[in-house]
CSV table of C-alpha atoms in Angstrom, one decimal:
chain,number,residue,atom,x,y,z
L,1,THR,CA,236.5,110.8,-135.9
L,2,PHE,CA,234.0,111.6,-133.3
L,3,SER,CA,231.7,113.4,-135.7
L,4,THR,CA,231.6,110.3,-137.9
L,5,SER,CA,230.9,108.1,-134.9
L,6,LEU,CA,227.9,110.4,-134.0
L,7,ILE,CA,226.5,110.3,-137.5
L,8,PHE,CA,227.0,106.5,-137.7
L,9,GLN,CA,225.1,106.1,-134.4
L,10,LYS,CA,222.3,108.3,-135.7
L,11,GLY,CA,222.2,105.9,-138.8
L,12,ILE,CA,222.0,102.9,-136.6
L,13,ASN,CA,219.2,104.4,-134.5
L,14,LEU,CA,217.2,105.4,-137.5
L,15,TYR,CA,217.7,101.9,-139.0
L,16,GLN,CA,216.4,100.4,-135.8
L,17,GLN,CA,213.4,102.7,-135.9
L,18,LYS,CA,212.8,101.6,-139.5
L,19,ASN,CA,213.2,105.0,-140.8
L,20,TYR,CA,215.4,103.6,-143.8
L,21,LYS,CA,215.3,106.9,-145.9
L,22,SER,CA,216.8,108.9,-143.0
L,23,ALA,CA,219.1,106.1,-142.0
L,24,GLU,CA,220.5,106.0,-145.6
L,25,GLU,CA,221.2,109.7,-145.6
L,26,ALA,CA,223.1,109.5,-142.3
L,27,LEU,CA,225.0,106.4,-143.2
L,28,ARG,CA,226.1,107.9,-146.6
L,29,LYS,CA,227.3,110.9,-144.9
L,30,ALA,CA,229.3,108.8,-142.4
L,31,SER,CA,230.5,106.7,-145.3
L,32,GLU,CA,231.8,109.9,-147.1
L,33,GLN,CA,233.7,110.8,-144.0
L,34,GLN,CA,235.1,107.3,-143.3
L,35,ARG,CA,235.2,105.1,-146.5
L,36,SER,CA,237.2,102.5,-144.8
L,37,ASN,CA,234.5,101.4,-142.1
L,38,ASP,CA,233.2,98.2,-143.1
L,39,MET,CA,230.3,98.4,-140.4
L,40,ILE,CA,229.0,101.6,-142.2
L,41,SER,CA,229.1,100.0,-145.6
L,42,LEU,CA,227.3,96.9,-144.4
L,43,LEU,CA,224.6,98.8,-142.8
L,44,LEU,CA,224.1,101.2,-145.6
L,45,GLY,CA,223.7,98.0,-147.9
L,46,ASN,CA,221.2,96.6,-145.5
L,47,THR,CA,219.3,100.0,-145.4
L,48,LEU,CA,219.2,100.0,-149.2
L,49,LEU,CA,218.0,96.4,-149.2
L,50,GLU,CA,215.1,97.5,-146.8
L,51,GLN,CA,214.1,100.1,-149.3
L,52,ASN,CA,214.2,97.6,-152.2
L,53,LYS,CA,217.2,99.5,-153.8
L,54,LEU,CA,218.8,96.2,-154.8
L,55,GLU,CA,221.0,97.6,-157.6
L,56,GLU,CA,222.5,100.2,-155.1
L,57,ALA,CA,222.9,97.6,-152.3
L,58,ILE,CA,224.7,95.4,-154.8
L,59,GLU,CA,227.2,98.2,-155.5
L,60,VAL,CA,227.8,99.0,-151.9
L,61,PHE,CA,228.5,95.2,-151.3
L,62,ARG,CA,230.9,95.0,-154.3
L,63,ASP,CA,232.8,98.0,-153.1
L,64,LEU,CA,233.1,96.6,-149.7
L,65,ILE,CA,234.5,93.3,-151.1
L,66,LYS,CA,237.0,95.1,-153.2
L,67,ARG,CA,238.0,97.3,-150.2
L,68,SER,CA,237.9,94.4,-147.5
L,69,PRO,CA,238.3,91.0,-149.5
L,70,LYS,CA,237.9,88.9,-146.4
L,71,ASN,CA,234.7,90.3,-145.2
L,72,VAL,CA,232.4,87.4,-145.1
L,73,ASP,CA,229.2,89.3,-144.6
L,74,ALA,CA,229.7,91.4,-147.7
L,75,TYR,CA,230.0,88.2,-149.8
L,76,LEU,CA,226.8,86.7,-148.1
L,77,LYS,CA,224.8,89.8,-148.5
L,78,LEU,CA,225.9,90.3,-152.2
L,79,GLY,CA,225.2,86.6,-153.0
L,80,SER,CA,221.7,86.8,-151.2
L,81,THR,CA,220.9,89.9,-153.0
L,82,LEU,CA,221.8,88.6,-156.4
L,83,ILE,CA,219.6,85.5,-155.7
L,84,GLU,CA,216.7,87.8,-155.0
L,85,GLN,CA,217.1,89.2,-158.5
L,86,ASP,CA,217.2,85.6,-159.9
L,87,LYS,CA,220.9,85.9,-160.7
L,88,LEU,CA,221.6,82.5,-159.2
L,89,GLU,CA,224.7,81.7,-161.3
L,90,GLU,CA,226.3,85.1,-160.5
L,91,ALA,CA,225.5,84.5,-156.8
L,92,THR,CA,227.1,81.1,-156.9
L,93,SER,CA,230.2,82.6,-158.5
L,94,ILE,CA,230.3,85.0,-155.5
L,95,PHE,CA,230.1,82.1,-153.0
L,96,HIS,CA,232.8,80.2,-155.0
L,97,GLU,CA,235.1,83.2,-154.6
L,98,LEU,CA,234.4,83.4,-150.9
L,99,ILE,CA,235.1,79.7,-150.3
L,100,LYS,CA,238.4,79.9,-152.3
L,101,ARG,CA,239.5,83.1,-150.3
L,102,LEU,CA,238.5,81.7,-147.0
L,103,PRO,CA,238.8,78.0,-147.1
L,104,LYS,CA,239.5,77.5,-143.5
L,105,ASN,CA,236.6,79.6,-142.2
L,106,THR,CA,234.1,77.1,-140.5
L,107,GLU,CA,231.3,79.8,-140.7
L,108,VAL,CA,231.4,80.0,-144.4
L,109,PRO,CA,230.2,76.5,-145.4
L,110,LEU,CA,227.2,76.7,-143.1
L,111,LYS,CA,226.0,80.0,-144.1
L,112,VAL,CA,226.6,79.5,-147.8
L,113,GLY,CA,225.2,76.0,-147.7
L,114,GLY,CA,222.0,77.3,-146.0
L,115,ILE,CA,221.5,79.9,-148.7
L,116,LEU,CA,222.3,77.6,-151.6
L,117,SER,CA,220.3,74.6,-150.4
L,118,LYS,CA,217.1,76.8,-150.6
L,119,HIS,CA,217.8,77.0,-154.4
L,120,GLY,CA,219.0,73.6,-155.2
L,121,LYS,CA,222.6,74.7,-155.8
L,122,LEU,CA,224.3,72.9,-152.9
L,123,GLU,CA,226.2,70.4,-155.2
L,124,GLU,CA,228.4,73.1,-156.5
L,125,VAL,CA,229.7,74.2,-153.1
L,126,ILE,CA,230.1,70.5,-152.2
L,127,ALA,CA,232.3,70.1,-155.4
L,128,ASP,CA,234.4,73.0,-154.2
L,129,TYR,CA,235.0,71.7,-150.9
L,130,HIS,CA,235.9,68.2,-152.1
L,131,GLU,CA,238.4,69.9,-154.3
L,132,LEU,CA,239.9,71.6,-151.3
L,133,VAL,CA,240.1,68.4,-149.3
L,134,LYS,CA,242.0,66.9,-152.3
L,135,GLN,CA,244.4,69.8,-152.2
L,136,ASN,CA,244.8,69.8,-148.5
L,137,PRO,CA,244.0,66.2,-147.3
L,138,ASP,CA,245.9,66.7,-144.0
L,139,LEU,CA,243.9,69.8,-142.9
L,140,ALA,CA,241.1,68.7,-140.7
L,141,ILE,CA,239.4,72.0,-141.2
L,142,MET,CA,238.8,71.2,-144.7
L,143,HIS,CA,237.2,67.9,-143.7
L,144,LEU,CA,235.0,69.7,-141.2
L,145,ASN,CA,233.9,72.2,-143.9
L,146,LEU,CA,233.0,69.6,-146.3
L,147,ALA,CA,230.9,67.8,-143.4
L,148,ASN,CA,229.2,70.9,-142.6
L,149,VAL,CA,228.1,71.3,-146.2
L,150,LEU,CA,227.0,67.8,-146.4
L,151,MET,CA,224.9,68.1,-143.3
L,152,GLY,CA,223.4,71.3,-144.8
L,153,GLN,CA,222.3,69.0,-147.7
L,154,GLY,CA,220.9,66.5,-145.2
L,155,ASP,CA,223.4,63.7,-146.0
L,156,LYS,CA,224.4,62.9,-142.4
L,157,ASP,CA,226.1,59.7,-143.3
L,158,ALA,CA,228.5,61.3,-145.6
L,159,ALA,CA,229.1,64.0,-143.2
L,160,ILE,CA,230.0,61.5,-140.5
L,161,ARG,CA,232.4,59.7,-142.8
L,162,GLU,CA,234.0,63.0,-143.6
């Protein structure tokens, strides 16, 4: 609705001004009026992160994934937030779920690889993509995704062979 759009825009403006408390209030109001809007939920989650309200942000991202299971940003934000809380195994599980849900998305291996390589967990993602390549050997996109993750690891030779 028009009023929801105005409230959402107010939340965006407040977020950009780094007035996160007021942005949170506006975004919660907009979310109540339009629960199905992924952008409102993502910005609300980001606003909560900026206020170091990690548990609340995690809840927002989990709800968004349930409502919109192909929302890449929700998985990435959830995984990154879990890593901030030293919940690396849980974050890795979230990333595995994302890879399995969207195996043909070329953005996913680059972003997930970038996040996990910082924490020494890239091998698990590489194993996921090796399995997907075995299951779908004729799909070039699977090979490309594996190559992208291998590049994230710094293994250029293996990426080129893929």
